[in-house]
PDB file of C-alpha atoms in Angstrom:
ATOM      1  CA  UNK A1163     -63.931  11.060 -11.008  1.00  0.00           C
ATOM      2  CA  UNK A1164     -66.893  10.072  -8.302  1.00  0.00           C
ATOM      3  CA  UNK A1165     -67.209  14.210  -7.839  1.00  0.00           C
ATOM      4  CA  UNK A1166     -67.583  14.903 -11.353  1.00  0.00           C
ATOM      5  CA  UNK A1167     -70.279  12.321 -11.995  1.00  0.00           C
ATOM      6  CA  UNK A1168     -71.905  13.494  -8.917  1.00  0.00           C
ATOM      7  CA  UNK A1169     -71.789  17.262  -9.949  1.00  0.00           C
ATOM      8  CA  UNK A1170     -72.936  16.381 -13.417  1.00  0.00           C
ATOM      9  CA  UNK A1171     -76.574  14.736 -11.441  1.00  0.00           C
ATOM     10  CA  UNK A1172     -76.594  17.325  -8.792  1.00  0.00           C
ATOM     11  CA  UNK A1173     -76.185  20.322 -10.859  1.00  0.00           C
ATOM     12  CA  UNK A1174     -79.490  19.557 -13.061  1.00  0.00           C
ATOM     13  CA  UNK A1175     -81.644  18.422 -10.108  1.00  0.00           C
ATOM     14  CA  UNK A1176     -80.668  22.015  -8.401  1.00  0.00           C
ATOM     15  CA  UNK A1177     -81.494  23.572 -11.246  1.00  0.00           C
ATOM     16  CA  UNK A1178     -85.101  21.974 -11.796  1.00  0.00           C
ATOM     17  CA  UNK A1179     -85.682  22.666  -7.940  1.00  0.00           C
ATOM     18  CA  UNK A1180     -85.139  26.435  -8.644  1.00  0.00           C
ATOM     19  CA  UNK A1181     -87.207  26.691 -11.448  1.00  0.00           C
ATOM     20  CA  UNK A1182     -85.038  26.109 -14.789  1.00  0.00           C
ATOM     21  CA  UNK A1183     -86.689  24.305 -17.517  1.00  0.00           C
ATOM     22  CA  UNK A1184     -85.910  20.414 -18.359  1.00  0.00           C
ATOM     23  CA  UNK A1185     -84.265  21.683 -21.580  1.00  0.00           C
ATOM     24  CA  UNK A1186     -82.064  24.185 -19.746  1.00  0.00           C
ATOM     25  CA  UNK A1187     -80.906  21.198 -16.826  1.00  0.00           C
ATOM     26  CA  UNK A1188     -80.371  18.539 -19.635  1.00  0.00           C
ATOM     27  CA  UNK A1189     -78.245  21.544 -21.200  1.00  0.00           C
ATOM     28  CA  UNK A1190     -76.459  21.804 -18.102  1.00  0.00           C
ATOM     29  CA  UNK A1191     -75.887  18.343 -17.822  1.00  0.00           C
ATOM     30  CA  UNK A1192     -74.566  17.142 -21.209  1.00  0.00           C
ATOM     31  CA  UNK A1193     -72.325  20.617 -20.908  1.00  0.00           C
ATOM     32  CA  UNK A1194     -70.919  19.417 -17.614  1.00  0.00           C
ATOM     33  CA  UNK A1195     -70.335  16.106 -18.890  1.00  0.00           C
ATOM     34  CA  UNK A1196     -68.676  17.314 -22.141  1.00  0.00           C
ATOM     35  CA  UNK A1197     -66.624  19.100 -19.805  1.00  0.00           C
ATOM     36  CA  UNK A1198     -65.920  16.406 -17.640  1.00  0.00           C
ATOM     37  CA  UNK A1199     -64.732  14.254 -20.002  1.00  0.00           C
ATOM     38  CA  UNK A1200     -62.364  16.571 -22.110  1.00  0.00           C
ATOM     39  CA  UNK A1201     -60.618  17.221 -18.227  1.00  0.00           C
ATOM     40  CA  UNK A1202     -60.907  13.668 -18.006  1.00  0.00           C
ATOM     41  CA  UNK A1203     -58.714  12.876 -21.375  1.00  0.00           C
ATOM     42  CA  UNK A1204     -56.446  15.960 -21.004  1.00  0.00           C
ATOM     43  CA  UNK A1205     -55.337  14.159 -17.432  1.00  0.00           C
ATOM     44  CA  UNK A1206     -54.801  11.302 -18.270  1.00  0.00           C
ATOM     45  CA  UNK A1207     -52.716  12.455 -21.614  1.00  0.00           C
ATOM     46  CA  UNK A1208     -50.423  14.133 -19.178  1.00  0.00           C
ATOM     47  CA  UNK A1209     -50.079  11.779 -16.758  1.00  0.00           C
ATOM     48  CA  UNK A1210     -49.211   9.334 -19.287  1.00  0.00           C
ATOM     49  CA  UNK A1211     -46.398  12.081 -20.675  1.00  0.00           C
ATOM     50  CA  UNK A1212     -45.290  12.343 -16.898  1.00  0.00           C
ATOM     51  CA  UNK A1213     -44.905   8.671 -16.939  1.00  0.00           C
ATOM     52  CA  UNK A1214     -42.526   8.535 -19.979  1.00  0.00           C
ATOM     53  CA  UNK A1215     -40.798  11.424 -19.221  1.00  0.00           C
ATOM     54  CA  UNK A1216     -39.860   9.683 -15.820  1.00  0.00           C
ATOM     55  CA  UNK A1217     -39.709   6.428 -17.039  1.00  0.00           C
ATOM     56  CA  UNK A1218     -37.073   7.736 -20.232  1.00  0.00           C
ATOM     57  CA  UNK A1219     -35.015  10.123 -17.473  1.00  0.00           C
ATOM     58  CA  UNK A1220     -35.851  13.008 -18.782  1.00  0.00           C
ATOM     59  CA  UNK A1221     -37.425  14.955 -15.758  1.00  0.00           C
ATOM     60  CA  UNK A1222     -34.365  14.107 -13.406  1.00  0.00           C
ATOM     61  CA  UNK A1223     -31.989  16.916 -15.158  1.00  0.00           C
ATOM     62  CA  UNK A1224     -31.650  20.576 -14.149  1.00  0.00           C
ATOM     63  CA  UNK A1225     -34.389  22.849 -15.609  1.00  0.00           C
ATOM     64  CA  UNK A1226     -32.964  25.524 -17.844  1.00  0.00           C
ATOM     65  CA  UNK A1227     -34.702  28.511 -19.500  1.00  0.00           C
ATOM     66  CA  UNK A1228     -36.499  29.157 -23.091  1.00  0.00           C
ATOM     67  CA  UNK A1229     -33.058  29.984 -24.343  1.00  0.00           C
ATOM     68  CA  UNK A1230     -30.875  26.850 -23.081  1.00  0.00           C
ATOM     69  CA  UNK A1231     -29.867  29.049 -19.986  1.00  0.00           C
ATOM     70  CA  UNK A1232     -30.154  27.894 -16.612  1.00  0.00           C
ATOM     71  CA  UNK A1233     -32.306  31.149 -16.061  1.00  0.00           C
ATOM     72  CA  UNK A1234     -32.166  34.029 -12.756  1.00  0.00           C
ATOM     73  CA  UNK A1235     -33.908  32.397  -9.492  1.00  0.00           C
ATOM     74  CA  UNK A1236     -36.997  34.895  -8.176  1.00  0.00           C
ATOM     75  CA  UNK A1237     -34.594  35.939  -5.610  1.00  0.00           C
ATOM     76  CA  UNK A1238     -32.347  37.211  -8.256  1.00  0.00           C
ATOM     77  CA  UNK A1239     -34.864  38.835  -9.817  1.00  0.00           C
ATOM     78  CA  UNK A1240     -37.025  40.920  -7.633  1.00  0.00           C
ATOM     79  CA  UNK A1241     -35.745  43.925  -6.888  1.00  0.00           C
ATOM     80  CA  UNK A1242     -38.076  46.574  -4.849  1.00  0.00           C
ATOM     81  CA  UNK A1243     -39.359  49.216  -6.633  1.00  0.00           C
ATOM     82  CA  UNK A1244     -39.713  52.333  -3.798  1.00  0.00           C
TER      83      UNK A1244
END
C-alpha cells in the first residue's frame, strides 16, 4: 500500500516537472487514487473470501470443471497441430 501512495505523489510532481498543467496532475492524482482504492477494496474482499473458504474447508477438495467433471489436464489436451 506504501507504493501506491507513493505513485499517487510521484506521478503528479513528474507531471508538473514536464510541463502538464496543475489541473491535469490533480486529475492524475485523484484518478490514481480512485484507482488505488477500488484495487485496494477488491483485495481485501477476496482475501477475506479466501479466508472463509479456507477457514469453512471448502478450498481443500479436488477442483472439477464448469460441468461437475473433473475436467482433461493440459497434457491431455494439447495435441500438435503439424
Amino acid at each position: 500500500m506504501r507504493w501506491a501512495v507513493f505513485a499517487c505523489v510521484l506521478v503528479p510532481v513528474v507531471l508538473l516537472v514536464y510541463g502538464t498543467s496543475v489541473g491535469g496532475a490533480t486529475g492524475a492524482a485523484l484518478g490514481l487514487a480512485a484507482v488505488t482504492a477500488v484495487c485496494r477494496v477488491l483485495l481485501r474482499r477476496s482475501e477475506r473470501g479466501l479466508r472463509a473458504e479456507a477457514h469453512a474447508g471448502l478450498g481443500a477438495g479436488p477442483r472439477t470443471g464448469p460441468h461437475g467433471g473433473r475436467g482433461r489436464s493440459r497434457a491431455a489436451g494439447n495435441h500438435s497441430r503439424s
